PDB file of C-alpha atoms and ligand atoms in Angstrom:
ATOM      1  CA  MET D   9      -9.075 -30.080  13.640  1.00  0.00           C
ATOM      2  CA  ALA D  10      -9.721 -32.758  11.321  1.00  0.00           C
ATOM      3  CA  ARG D  11      -9.210 -30.869   8.145  1.00  0.00           C
ATOM      4  CA  ARG D  12      -6.154 -28.850   9.585  1.00  0.00           C
ATOM      5  CA  HIS D  13      -4.709 -32.114  10.615  1.00  0.00           C
ATOM      6  CA  PHE D  14      -4.314 -33.442   6.814  1.00  0.00           C
ATOM      7  CA  PHE D  15      -3.488 -29.950   5.631  1.00  0.00           C
ATOM      8  CA  ASP D  16      -0.409 -30.108   7.824  1.00  0.00           C
ATOM      9  CA  ALA D  17       0.278 -33.893   6.832  1.00  0.00           C
ATOM     10  CA  GLY D  18       0.200 -32.903   3.408  1.00  0.00           C
ATOM     11  CA  GLN D  19      -3.084 -34.252   2.353  1.00  0.00           C
ATOM     12  CA  PRO D  20      -5.031 -31.083   2.080  1.00  0.00           C
ATOM     13  CA  GLU D  21      -7.574 -32.908  -0.315  1.00  0.00           C
ATOM     14  CA  ARG D  22      -8.774 -34.747   2.588  1.00  0.00           C
ATOM     15  CA  VAL D  23     -11.639 -32.504   3.721  1.00  0.00           C
ATOM     16  CA  GLU D  24     -14.862 -34.355   3.616  1.00  0.00           C
ATOM     17  CA  ILE D  25     -16.567 -35.280   7.066  1.00  0.00           C
ATOM     18  CA  ILE D  26     -18.870 -38.430   6.922  1.00  0.00           C
ATOM     19  CA  ALA D  27     -21.959 -38.288   9.281  1.00  0.00           C
ATOM     20  CA  PHE D  28     -24.956 -40.173   9.761  1.00  0.00           C
ATOM     21  CA  GLU D  29     -28.605 -39.657   9.007  1.00  0.00           C
ATOM     22  CA  GLY D  30     -30.537 -38.767  12.240  1.00  0.00           C
ATOM     23  CA  ALA D  31     -27.490 -37.485  13.848  1.00  0.00           C
ATOM     24  CA  PHE D  32     -27.340 -34.216  15.851  1.00  0.00           C
ATOM     25  CA  HIS D  33     -24.362 -32.147  16.404  1.00  0.00           C
ATOM     26  CA  GLY D  34     -25.690 -28.860  17.605  1.00  0.00           C
ATOM     27  CA  ARG D  35     -26.732 -25.574  15.800  1.00  0.00           C
ATOM     28  CA  SER D  36     -23.538 -23.913  14.837  1.00  0.00           C
ATOM     29  CA  SER D  37     -23.252 -23.475  11.057  1.00  0.00           C
ATOM     30  CA  ALA D  38     -20.950 -26.451  10.873  1.00  0.00           C
ATOM     31  CA  ALA D  39     -22.758 -28.568  13.219  1.00  0.00           C
ATOM     32  CA  ILE D  40     -26.044 -28.149  11.125  1.00  0.00           C
ATOM     33  CA  ALA D  41     -24.121 -29.087   7.824  1.00  0.00           C
ATOM     34  CA  ALA D  42     -22.988 -32.194   9.659  1.00  0.00           C
ATOM     35  CA  ALA D  43     -26.403 -33.321  10.490  1.00  0.00           C
ATOM     36  CA  GLY D  44     -27.856 -32.091   7.375  1.00  0.00           C
ATOM     37  CA  THR D  45     -31.356 -32.691   8.096  1.00  0.00           C
ATOM     38  CA  GLU D  46     -34.211 -30.491   6.810  1.00  0.00           C
ATOM     39  CA  LYS D  47     -35.083 -29.788  10.234  1.00  0.00           C
ATOM     40  CA  MET D  48     -31.887 -28.327  11.204  1.00  0.00           C
ATOM     41  CA  THR D  49     -30.811 -26.641   8.091  1.00  0.00           C
ATOM     42  CA  ARG D  50     -34.043 -25.225   6.269  1.00  0.00           C
ATOM     43  CA  GLY D  51     -33.520 -21.622   5.749  1.00  0.00           C
ATOM     44  CA  PHE D  52     -29.997 -21.603   7.148  1.00  0.00           C
ATOM     45  CA  GLY D  53     -28.207 -21.921   3.873  1.00  0.00           C
ATOM     46  CA  PRO D  54     -25.900 -21.640   2.275  1.00  0.00           C
ATOM     47  CA  LEU D  55     -24.548 -24.906   4.077  1.00  0.00           C
ATOM     48  CA  LEU D  56     -21.106 -25.453   4.803  1.00  0.00           C
ATOM     49  CA  PRO D  57     -19.728 -27.832   2.232  1.00  0.00           C
ATOM     50  CA  GLY D  58     -17.608 -30.844   2.965  1.00  0.00           C
ATOM     51  CA  PHE D  59     -20.192 -33.014   4.965  1.00  0.00           C
ATOM     52  CA  ARG D  60     -22.239 -35.878   3.639  1.00  0.00           C
ATOM     53  CA  GLN D  61     -24.723 -38.195   5.471  1.00  0.00           C
ATOM     54  CA  VAL D  62     -24.944 -41.947   5.164  1.00  0.00           C
ATOM     55  CA  PRO D  63     -27.826 -44.047   6.607  1.00  0.00           C
ATOM     56  CA  TRP D  64     -27.245 -45.104  10.231  1.00  0.00           C
ATOM     57  CA  GLY D  65     -26.192 -48.827  10.516  1.00  0.00           C
ATOM     58  CA  ASP D  66     -25.634 -49.053   6.624  1.00  0.00           C
ATOM     59  CA  ASN D  67     -21.967 -50.389   6.376  1.00  0.00           C
ATOM     60  CA  GLU D  68     -22.124 -50.683   2.615  1.00  0.00           C
ATOM     61  CA  ALA D  69     -23.315 -47.178   1.999  1.00  0.00           C
ATOM     62  CA  LEU D  70     -20.593 -45.938   4.600  1.00  0.00           C
ATOM     63  CA  GLU D  71     -17.643 -48.029   2.880  1.00  0.00           C
ATOM     64  CA  ALA D  72     -18.702 -46.562  -0.398  1.00  0.00           C
ATOM     65  CA  ALA D  73     -18.643 -43.024   0.837  1.00  0.00           C
ATOM     66  CA  ILE D  74     -15.087 -43.281   1.859  1.00  0.00           C
ATOM     67  CA  SER D  75     -12.639 -41.790  -0.674  1.00  0.00           C
ATOM     68  CA  ASP D  76      -9.430 -39.855  -1.120  1.00  0.00           C
ATOM     69  CA  THR D  77     -11.094 -36.936   0.039  1.00  0.00           C
ATOM     70  CA  THR D  78     -12.324 -38.228   3.334  1.00  0.00           C
ATOM     71  CA  ALA D  79     -10.871 -36.581   6.594  1.00  0.00           C
ATOM     72  CA  ALA D  80     -13.059 -38.285   9.261  1.00  0.00           C
ATOM     73  CA  ILE D  81     -16.354 -40.152  10.350  1.00  0.00           C
ATOM     74  CA  LEU D  82     -18.338 -38.470  12.920  1.00  0.00           C
ATOM     75  CA  ILE D  83     -20.882 -40.178  14.962  1.00  0.00           C
ATOM     76  CA  GLU D  84     -22.768 -39.976  18.303  1.00  0.00           C
ATOM     77  CA  PRO D  85     -22.195 -43.356  20.049  1.00  0.00           C
ATOM     78  CA  VAL D  86     -25.828 -43.045  21.264  1.00  0.00           C
ATOM     79  CA  GLN D  87     -27.947 -40.935  19.053  1.00  0.00           C
ATOM     80  CA  GLY D  88     -29.927 -38.496  21.406  1.00  0.00           C
ATOM     81  CA  GLU D  89     -32.072 -36.227  19.386  1.00  0.00           C
ATOM     82  CA  GLY D  90     -32.194 -39.003  16.750  1.00  0.00           C
ATOM     83  CA  GLY D  91     -34.491 -41.066  19.099  1.00  0.00           C
ATOM     84  CA  ILE D  92     -31.916 -42.626  21.801  1.00  0.00           C
ATOM     85  CA  ARG D  93     -30.438 -45.068  19.052  1.00  0.00           C
ATOM     86  CA  PRO D  94     -27.198 -47.001  20.923  1.00  0.00           C
ATOM     87  CA  LEU D  95     -24.600 -47.736  18.427  1.00  0.00           C
ATOM     88  CA  PRO D  96     -23.852 -51.596  19.198  1.00  0.00           C
ATOM     89  CA  ASP D  97     -20.434 -51.962  20.579  1.00  0.00           C
ATOM     90  CA  ALA D  98     -19.518 -54.020  17.532  1.00  0.00           C
ATOM     91  CA  CYS D  99     -20.312 -51.352  15.059  1.00  0.00           C
ATOM     92  CA  LEU D 100     -18.183 -48.940  17.239  1.00  0.00           C
ATOM     93  CA  ARG D 101     -15.273 -51.328  16.957  1.00  0.00           C
ATOM     94  CA  GLY D 102     -16.010 -51.683  13.026  1.00  0.00           C
ATOM     95  CA  LEU D 103     -15.838 -47.778  12.654  1.00  0.00           C
ATOM     96  CA  ARG D 104     -12.549 -47.596  14.811  1.00  0.00           C
ATOM     97  CA  ALA D 105     -10.966 -50.338  12.333  1.00  0.00           C
ATOM     98  CA  LEU D 106     -12.516 -48.901   9.273  1.00  0.00           C
ATOM     99  CA  CYS D 107     -11.034 -45.332  10.101  1.00  0.00           C
ATOM    100  CA  ASP D 108      -7.630 -47.067  10.873  1.00  0.00           C
ATOM    101  CA  GLN D 109      -7.505 -49.019   7.556  1.00  0.00           C
ATOM    102  CA  HIS D 110      -8.155 -45.778   5.523  1.00  0.00           C
ATOM    103  CA  GLY D 111      -5.884 -43.557   7.772  1.00  0.00           C
ATOM    104  CA  ILE D 112      -8.803 -41.443   8.562  1.00  0.00           C
ATOM    105  CA  LEU D 113      -9.906 -39.809  12.049  1.00  0.00           C
ATOM    106  CA  LEU D 114     -12.859 -41.196  14.043  1.00  0.00           C
ATOM    107  CA  ILE D 115     -14.644 -38.199  15.640  1.00  0.00           C
ATOM    108  CA  LEU D 116     -17.164 -38.979  18.453  1.00  0.00           C
ATOM    109  CA  ASP D 117     -19.727 -36.560  19.864  1.00  0.00           C
ATOM    110  CA  GLU D 118     -20.216 -37.440  23.238  1.00  0.00           C
ATOM    111  CA  VAL D 119     -21.992 -34.055  24.126  1.00  0.00           C
ATOM    112  CA  GLN D 120     -25.349 -35.807  25.193  1.00  0.00           C
ATOM    113  CA  CYS D 121     -24.058 -39.582  26.015  1.00  0.00           C
ATOM    114  CA  GLY D 122     -20.784 -39.020  27.618  1.00  0.00           C
ATOM    115  CA  MET D 123     -19.689 -37.660  31.269  1.00  0.00           C
ATOM    116  CA  GLY D 124     -21.325 -40.809  32.939  1.00  0.00           C
ATOM    117  CA  ARG D 125     -24.545 -40.854  31.322  1.00  0.00           C
ATOM    118  CA  THR D 126     -24.247 -44.344  30.256  1.00  0.00           C
ATOM    119  CA  GLY D 127     -22.512 -45.614  33.398  1.00  0.00           C
ATOM    120  CA  ARG D 128     -19.259 -45.335  31.857  1.00  0.00           C
ATOM    121  CA  LEU D 129     -17.303 -42.033  31.921  1.00  0.00           C
ATOM    122  CA  PHE D 130     -17.696 -42.090  28.091  1.00  0.00           C
ATOM    123  CA  ALA D 131     -19.986 -44.059  26.328  1.00  0.00           C
ATOM    124  CA  HIS D 132     -17.256 -45.446  23.682  1.00  0.00           C
ATOM    125  CA  GLU D 133     -15.637 -46.930  26.707  1.00  0.00           C
ATOM    126  CA  TRP D 134     -18.171 -49.954  26.445  1.00  0.00           C
ATOM    127  CA  ALA D 135     -16.754 -50.956  23.248  1.00  0.00           C
ATOM    128  CA  GLY D 136     -13.015 -50.644  24.465  1.00  0.00           C
ATOM    129  CA  ILE D 137     -12.155 -48.107  21.583  1.00  0.00           C
ATOM    130  CA  THR D 138     -10.815 -44.690  21.621  1.00  0.00           C
ATOM    131  CA  PRO D 139     -11.621 -41.837  19.273  1.00  0.00           C
ATOM    132  CA  ASP D 140      -9.116 -39.555  17.515  1.00  0.00           C
ATOM    133  CA  ILE D 141     -11.109 -36.473  18.478  1.00  0.00           C
ATOM    134  CA  MET D 142     -14.140 -36.134  20.711  1.00  0.00           C
ATOM    135  CA  MET D 143     -16.577 -33.468  21.770  1.00  0.00           C
ATOM    136  CA  VAL D 144     -17.815 -33.245  25.438  1.00  0.00           C
ATOM    137  CA  ALA D 145     -20.416 -30.689  26.863  1.00  0.00           C
ATOM    138  CA  LYS D 146     -23.564 -30.491  28.630  1.00  0.00           C
ATOM    139  CA  GLY D 147     -22.720 -32.841  31.687  1.00  0.00           C
ATOM    140  CA  ILE D 148     -19.175 -31.591  31.920  1.00  0.00           C
ATOM    141  CA  GLY D 149     -20.559 -28.342  33.461  1.00  0.00           C
ATOM    142  CA  GLY D 150     -23.243 -29.928  35.548  1.00  0.00           C
ATOM    143  CA  GLY D 151     -25.416 -27.036  34.608  1.00  0.00           C
ATOM    144  CA  PHE D 152     -22.857 -24.432  33.888  1.00  0.00           C
ATOM    145  CA  PRO D 153     -22.549 -23.826  30.208  1.00  0.00           C
ATOM    146  CA  LEU D 154     -19.304 -25.458  29.227  1.00  0.00           C
ATOM    147  CA  GLY D 155     -17.969 -27.626  26.349  1.00  0.00           C
ATOM    148  CA  ALA D 156     -14.517 -29.288  25.483  1.00  0.00           C
ATOM    149  CA  VAL D 157     -12.984 -30.984  22.476  1.00  0.00           C
ATOM    150  CA  LEU D 158     -10.476 -33.720  23.258  1.00  0.00           C
ATOM    151  CA  ALA D 159      -7.994 -35.094  20.959  1.00  0.00           C
ATOM    152  CA  THR D 160      -4.978 -37.372  20.830  1.00  0.00           C
ATOM    153  CA  GLU D 161      -1.802 -35.904  20.404  1.00  0.00           C
ATOM    154  CA  ALA D 162      -1.477 -37.003  16.771  1.00  0.00           C
ATOM    155  CA  ALA D 163      -4.955 -35.749  15.607  1.00  0.00           C
ATOM    156  CA  ALA D 164      -4.309 -32.419  17.289  1.00  0.00           C
ATOM    157  CA  SER D 165      -0.737 -31.773  16.249  1.00  0.00           C
ATOM    158  CA  ALA D 166      -1.831 -29.158  13.418  1.00  0.00           C
ATOM    159  CA  MET D 167      -3.435 -27.202  16.355  1.00  0.00           C
ATOM    160  CA  THR D 168      -0.483 -25.027  17.578  1.00  0.00           C
ATOM    161  CA  ALA D 169      -0.831 -21.940  19.505  1.00  0.00           C
ATOM    162  CA  GLY D 170      -2.402 -19.228  17.232  1.00  0.00           C
ATOM    163  CA  THR D 171      -3.889 -21.720  14.830  1.00  0.00           C
ATOM    164  CA  HIS D 172      -7.231 -21.720  16.106  1.00  0.00           C
ATOM    165  CA  GLY D 173      -9.116 -20.557  19.202  1.00  0.00           C
ATOM    166  CA  SER D 174     -12.082 -19.187  20.937  1.00  0.00           C
ATOM    167  CA  THR D 175     -12.454 -15.957  22.864  1.00  0.00           C
ATOM    168  CA  TYR D 176     -13.703 -17.810  26.071  1.00  0.00           C
ATOM    169  CA  GLY D 177     -11.734 -20.941  25.463  1.00  0.00           C
ATOM    170  CA  GLY D 178     -10.195 -22.224  28.638  1.00  0.00           C
ATOM    171  CA  ASN D 179     -11.756 -19.371  30.869  1.00  0.00           C
ATOM    172  CA  PRO D 180     -10.728 -20.080  34.342  1.00  0.00           C
ATOM    173  CA  LEU D 181     -14.422 -20.097  35.659  1.00  0.00           C
ATOM    174  CA  GLY D 182     -15.584 -22.661  33.183  1.00  0.00           C
ATOM    175  CA  CYS D 183     -12.597 -25.164  33.719  1.00  0.00           C
ATOM    176  CA  ALA D 184     -12.906 -24.915  37.382  1.00  0.00           C
ATOM    177  CA  VAL D 185     -16.499 -25.959  37.184  1.00  0.00           C
ATOM    178  CA  GLY D 186     -15.544 -28.425  34.737  1.00  0.00           C
ATOM    179  CA  CYS D 187     -12.804 -29.854  37.159  1.00  0.00           C
ATOM    180  CA  ALA D 188     -15.157 -29.798  40.351  1.00  0.00           C
ATOM    181  CA  VAL D 189     -17.654 -31.971  38.056  1.00  0.00           C
ATOM    182  CA  MET D 190     -15.070 -34.280  36.896  1.00  0.00           C
ATOM    183  CA  ASP D 191     -14.140 -35.192  40.539  1.00  0.00           C
ATOM    184  CA  HIS D 192     -17.585 -36.273  41.113  1.00  0.00           C
ATOM    185  CA  ILE D 193     -18.243 -38.119  37.805  1.00  0.00           C
ATOM    186  CA  ALA D 194     -14.787 -39.763  37.046  1.00  0.00           C
ATOM    187  CA  ASP D 195     -15.258 -41.706  40.636  1.00  0.00           C
ATOM    188  CA  PRO D 196     -15.670 -45.328  40.088  1.00  0.00           C
ATOM    189  CA  GLU D 197     -18.221 -45.673  42.750  1.00  0.00           C
ATOM    190  CA  PHE D 198     -20.289 -42.761  41.390  1.00  0.00           C
ATOM    191  CA  LEU D 199     -20.216 -44.518  37.974  1.00  0.00           C
ATOM    192  CA  SER D 200     -21.109 -47.705  39.494  1.00  0.00           C
ATOM    193  CA  GLU D 201     -24.143 -46.112  41.355  1.00  0.00           C
ATOM    194  CA  VAL D 202     -25.042 -44.735  37.838  1.00  0.00           C
ATOM    195  CA  ARG D 203     -25.275 -48.220  36.371  1.00  0.00           C
ATOM    196  CA  ARG D 204     -27.250 -49.598  39.327  1.00  0.00           C
ATOM    197  CA  LYS D 205     -29.884 -46.940  39.181  1.00  0.00           C
ATOM    198  CA  ALA D 206     -30.093 -47.326  35.289  1.00  0.00           C
ATOM    199  CA  GLY D 207     -30.799 -50.958  35.727  1.00  0.00           C
ATOM    200  CA  LEU D 208     -33.504 -49.826  38.444  1.00  0.00           C
ATOM    201  CA  LEU D 209     -35.032 -47.325  36.060  1.00  0.00           C
ATOM    202  CA  ARG D 210     -34.927 -49.461  33.132  1.00  0.00           C
ATOM    203  CA  GLN D 211     -36.602 -52.247  34.983  1.00  0.00           C
ATOM    204  CA  LYS D 212     -39.211 -50.123  36.595  1.00  0.00           C
ATOM    205  CA  LEU D 213     -40.164 -48.742  33.220  1.00  0.00           C
ATOM    206  CA  GLU D 214     -41.420 -51.858  31.954  1.00  0.00           C
ATOM    207  CA  GLY D 215     -44.229 -51.474  34.301  1.00  0.00           C
ATOM    208  CA  PRO D 216     -45.849 -48.457  32.497  1.00  0.00           C
ATOM    209  CA  VAL D 217     -45.032 -49.751  29.044  1.00  0.00           C
ATOM    210  CA  ALA D 218     -46.736 -53.293  29.676  1.00  0.00           C
ATOM    211  CA  GLY D 219     -49.731 -51.463  31.444  1.00  0.00           C
ATOM    212  CA  HIS D 220     -50.077 -48.875  28.614  1.00  0.00           C
ATOM    213  CA  PRO D 221     -49.570 -50.567  25.234  1.00  0.00           C
ATOM    214  CA  GLN D 222     -51.493 -47.845  23.272  1.00  0.00           C
ATOM    215  CA  VAL D 223     -48.984 -45.339  24.581  1.00  0.00           C
ATOM    216  CA  PHE D 224     -45.816 -47.074  24.641  1.00  0.00           C
ATOM    217  CA  GLU D 225     -44.259 -49.578  22.548  1.00  0.00           C
ATOM    218  CA  GLU D 226     -40.696 -50.260  24.275  1.00  0.00           C
ATOM    219  CA  VAL D 227     -37.952 -49.080  26.399  1.00  0.00           C
ATOM    220  CA  ARG D 228     -34.700 -48.363  24.707  1.00  0.00           C
ATOM    221  CA  GLY D 229     -31.470 -46.827  25.265  1.00  0.00           C
ATOM    222  CA  THR D 230     -28.347 -47.407  27.751  1.00  0.00           C
ATOM    223  CA  GLY D 231     -27.523 -46.052  31.303  1.00  0.00           C
ATOM    224  CA  LEU D 232     -29.583 -43.103  32.240  1.00  0.00           C
ATOM    225  CA  MET D 233     -30.291 -42.227  28.675  1.00  0.00           C
ATOM    226  CA  LEU D 234     -33.307 -43.984  27.978  1.00  0.00           C
ATOM    227  CA  GLY D 235     -36.147 -43.312  25.451  1.00  0.00           C
ATOM    228  CA  LEU D 236     -39.605 -44.708  25.505  1.00  0.00           C
ATOM    229  CA  LYS D 237     -40.734 -45.504  22.028  1.00  0.00           C
ATOM    230  CA  CYS D 238     -44.351 -44.450  21.776  1.00  0.00           C
ATOM    231  CA  ARG D 239     -47.494 -45.427  19.941  1.00  0.00           C
ATOM    232  CA  ALA D 240     -49.269 -42.552  20.955  1.00  0.00           C
ATOM    233  CA  PRO D 241     -47.836 -38.945  19.782  1.00  0.00           C
ATOM    234  CA  ASN D 242     -44.735 -38.545  21.810  1.00  0.00           C
ATOM    235  CA  ALA D 243     -45.694 -34.722  22.053  1.00  0.00           C
ATOM    236  CA  ASP D 244     -48.790 -35.813  23.849  1.00  0.00           C
ATOM    237  CA  VAL D 245     -46.724 -37.911  26.186  1.00  0.00           C
ATOM    238  CA  VAL D 246     -44.444 -35.125  27.027  1.00  0.00           C
ATOM    239  CA  THR D 247     -47.340 -32.547  27.592  1.00  0.00           C
ATOM    240  CA  ALA D 248     -49.230 -34.940  29.934  1.00  0.00           C
ATOM    241  CA  GLY D 249     -45.963 -35.466  31.803  1.00  0.00           C
ATOM    242  CA  TYR D 250     -45.781 -31.754  32.248  1.00  0.00           C
ATOM    243  CA  ASP D 251     -49.252 -32.148  33.926  1.00  0.00           C
ATOM    244  CA  ALA D 252     -48.051 -34.966  36.062  1.00  0.00           C
ATOM    245  CA  LEU D 253     -44.950 -33.033  37.012  1.00  0.00           C
ATOM    246  CA  VAL D 254     -42.360 -35.128  35.164  1.00  0.00           C
ATOM    247  CA  ILE D 255     -40.163 -33.443  32.557  1.00  0.00           C
ATOM    248  CA  THR D 256     -39.339 -35.440  29.530  1.00  0.00           C
ATOM    249  CA  VAL D 257     -38.318 -34.275  26.159  1.00  0.00           C
ATOM    250  CA  PRO D 258     -39.301 -35.735  22.647  1.00  0.00           C
ATOM    251  CA  ALA D 259     -37.014 -37.109  20.136  1.00  0.00           C
ATOM    252  CA  ALA D 260     -37.053 -38.358  16.585  1.00  0.00           C
ATOM    253  CA  ASP D 261     -38.887 -41.782  15.787  1.00  0.00           C
ATOM    254  CA  ASN D 262     -41.583 -40.826  18.284  1.00  0.00           C
ATOM    255  CA  VAL D 263     -39.453 -41.366  21.179  1.00  0.00           C
ATOM    256  CA  VAL D 264     -39.809 -39.835  24.640  1.00  0.00           C
ATOM    257  CA  ARG D 265     -36.197 -39.211  26.093  1.00  0.00           C
ATOM    258  CA  LEU D 266     -35.639 -39.836  29.795  1.00  0.00           C
ATOM    259  CA  LEU D 267     -32.447 -38.037  31.056  1.00  0.00           C
ATOM    260  CA  PRO D 268     -32.669 -37.873  34.772  1.00  0.00           C
ATOM    261  CA  PRO D 269     -29.794 -36.314  36.736  1.00  0.00           C
ATOM    262  CA  LEU D 270     -27.159 -38.861  37.500  1.00  0.00           C
ATOM    263  CA  THR D 271     -27.849 -38.049  41.243  1.00  0.00           C
ATOM    264  CA  ILE D 272     -31.283 -39.091  41.091  1.00  0.00           C
ATOM    265  CA  SER D 273     -32.099 -41.427  44.129  1.00  0.00           C
ATOM    266  CA  ASP D 274     -34.279 -44.634  44.264  1.00  0.00           C
ATOM    267  CA  ASP D 275     -37.212 -42.822  45.704  1.00  0.00           C
ATOM    268  CA  GLU D 276     -37.372 -40.350  43.086  1.00  0.00           C
ATOM    269  CA  ILE D 277     -37.216 -43.112  40.333  1.00  0.00           C
ATOM    270  CA  VAL D 278     -40.116 -44.660  41.858  1.00  0.00           C
ATOM    271  CA  GLU D 279     -41.791 -41.454  41.873  1.00  0.00           C
ATOM    272  CA  ALA D 280     -40.976 -40.643  38.283  1.00  0.00           C
ATOM    273  CA  ILE D 281     -42.311 -43.903  37.240  1.00  0.00           C
ATOM    274  CA  ALA D 282     -45.652 -43.175  38.999  1.00  0.00           C
ATOM    275  CA  ARG D 283     -45.812 -39.895  37.499  1.00  0.00           C
ATOM    276  CA  LEU D 284     -45.215 -41.437  34.114  1.00  0.00           C
ATOM    277  CA  ASP D 285     -47.812 -43.789  34.452  1.00  0.00           C
ATOM    278  CA  ALA D 286     -50.341 -41.302  35.322  1.00  0.00           C
ATOM    279  CA  ALA D 287     -49.260 -39.314  32.359  1.00  0.00           C
ATOM    280  CA  ALA D 288     -49.836 -42.337  30.129  1.00  0.00           C
ATOM    281  CA  THR D 289     -53.286 -42.788  31.756  1.00  0.00           C
ATOM    282  CA  ARG D 290     -54.182 -39.256  30.910  1.00  0.00           C
ATOM    283  CA  VAL D 291     -53.020 -39.938  27.236  1.00  0.00           C
ATOM    284  CA  GLU D 292     -55.172 -42.952  26.887  1.00  0.00           C
ATOM    285  CA  SER D 293     -58.225 -41.417  28.491  1.00  0.00           C
ATOM    286  CA  ALA D 294     -58.030 -38.018  26.623  1.00  0.00           C
ATOM    287  CA  PRO D 295     -55.894 -37.981  23.864  1.00  0.00           C
ATOM    288  CA  GLU D 296     -57.187 -34.989  22.403  1.00  0.00           C
ATOM    289  CA  LYS D 297     -56.917 -33.160  25.534  1.00  0.00           C
ATOM    290  CA  ALA D 298     -53.389 -34.169  26.164  1.00  0.00           C
ATOM    291  CA  SER D 299     -52.264 -32.757  22.770  1.00  0.00           C
ATOM    292  CA  ALA D 300     -54.420 -29.326  23.367  1.00  0.00           C
TER     293      ALA D 300
HETATM  294  C1  LIG L 408     -26.643 -30.775  22.680  1.00  0.00           C
HETATM  295  C2  LIG L 408     -25.699 -31.627  21.833  1.00  0.00           C
HETATM  296  C3  LIG L 408     -25.065 -30.619  21.008  1.00  0.00           C
HETATM  297  C4  LIG L 408     -24.677 -29.255  21.130  1.00  0.00           C
HETATM  298  O1  LIG L 408     -25.909 -28.605  20.751  1.00  0.00           O
HETATM  299  P1  LIG L 408     -25.954 -27.158  20.426  1.00  0.00           P
HETATM  300  O2  LIG L 408     -27.449 -26.853  19.927  1.00  0.00           O
HETATM  301  O3  LIG L 408     -24.783 -26.662  19.718  1.00  0.00           O
HETATM  302  O4  LIG L 408     -25.633 -26.536  21.996  1.00  0.00           O
HETATM  303  C5  LIG L 408     -24.196 -31.382  20.099  1.00  0.00           C
HETATM  304  N1  LIG L 408     -24.297 -32.822  19.833  1.00  0.00           N
HETATM  305  C6  LIG L 408     -25.067 -33.521  20.567  1.00  0.00           C
HETATM  306  C7  LIG L 408     -25.068 -35.127  20.498  1.00  0.00           C
HETATM  307  C8  LIG L 408     -26.022 -32.990  21.295  1.00  0.00           C
HETATM  308  O5  LIG L 408     -26.823 -33.439  22.204  1.00  0.00           O
END
């Protein structure tokens, strides 16, 4: 969309999309090229050209990467696979300003951090900015496979009927599911409950972190998108969690990701903490066994 936008605007040389190290944008051909990591791209070349990655949080490298051929900056407001790394609000505002200054588009990937996950409908709302293009999926279907691309009228102006499309795009079943999910998640009361429960979970997580310093280092993240930075191998913690009947998922930077359902109850939070604590005890007492 970004490329077509500039093509139609008489700037066909603007094709490059700048992304960030540690990013994850999915596993399509374009998405693995955007992330650019060895893990994502190995054996899947040749890669789609026109993407480059700059170190996360390196303003100088970012500004140096912007040129006459830049079309857009693409970023996750909270890196998910990258290890639950929230972009500070000031940085998101800075990115918005940088894009405006250079006349390029800001593309936000809210596939993992959007749809109420951080306690606002979209994570970027915390920074008080708006993107030009945004990808949304996962939570938007509440378990049903559904994704959407949102854009401002200006950014999407070149996407006229027949320009681009998808066989299943706009299918009535998927859209009906999405509408039903939106009715719940966009409710301010639902979102304030997410924020309250997020506070509770975060506060309770300090228990296992303080109690198991050999296993956990710190809690990071925002809303119900939290990460436990581990000292023990994160894979061991995840495995021990399975045994204690709590499902977590590993992420980069030796982090264990906690992405509970937004409908989790207070009792379930307490229960999850107890199970995480049991998992940590297991890792401490039998590290070899936990990883076997
Ligand atoms: C899950 C996810 C995607 C989509 O991944 P696919 O493997 O293509 O389904 C894109 N971006 C982010 C940030 C994600 O977490």
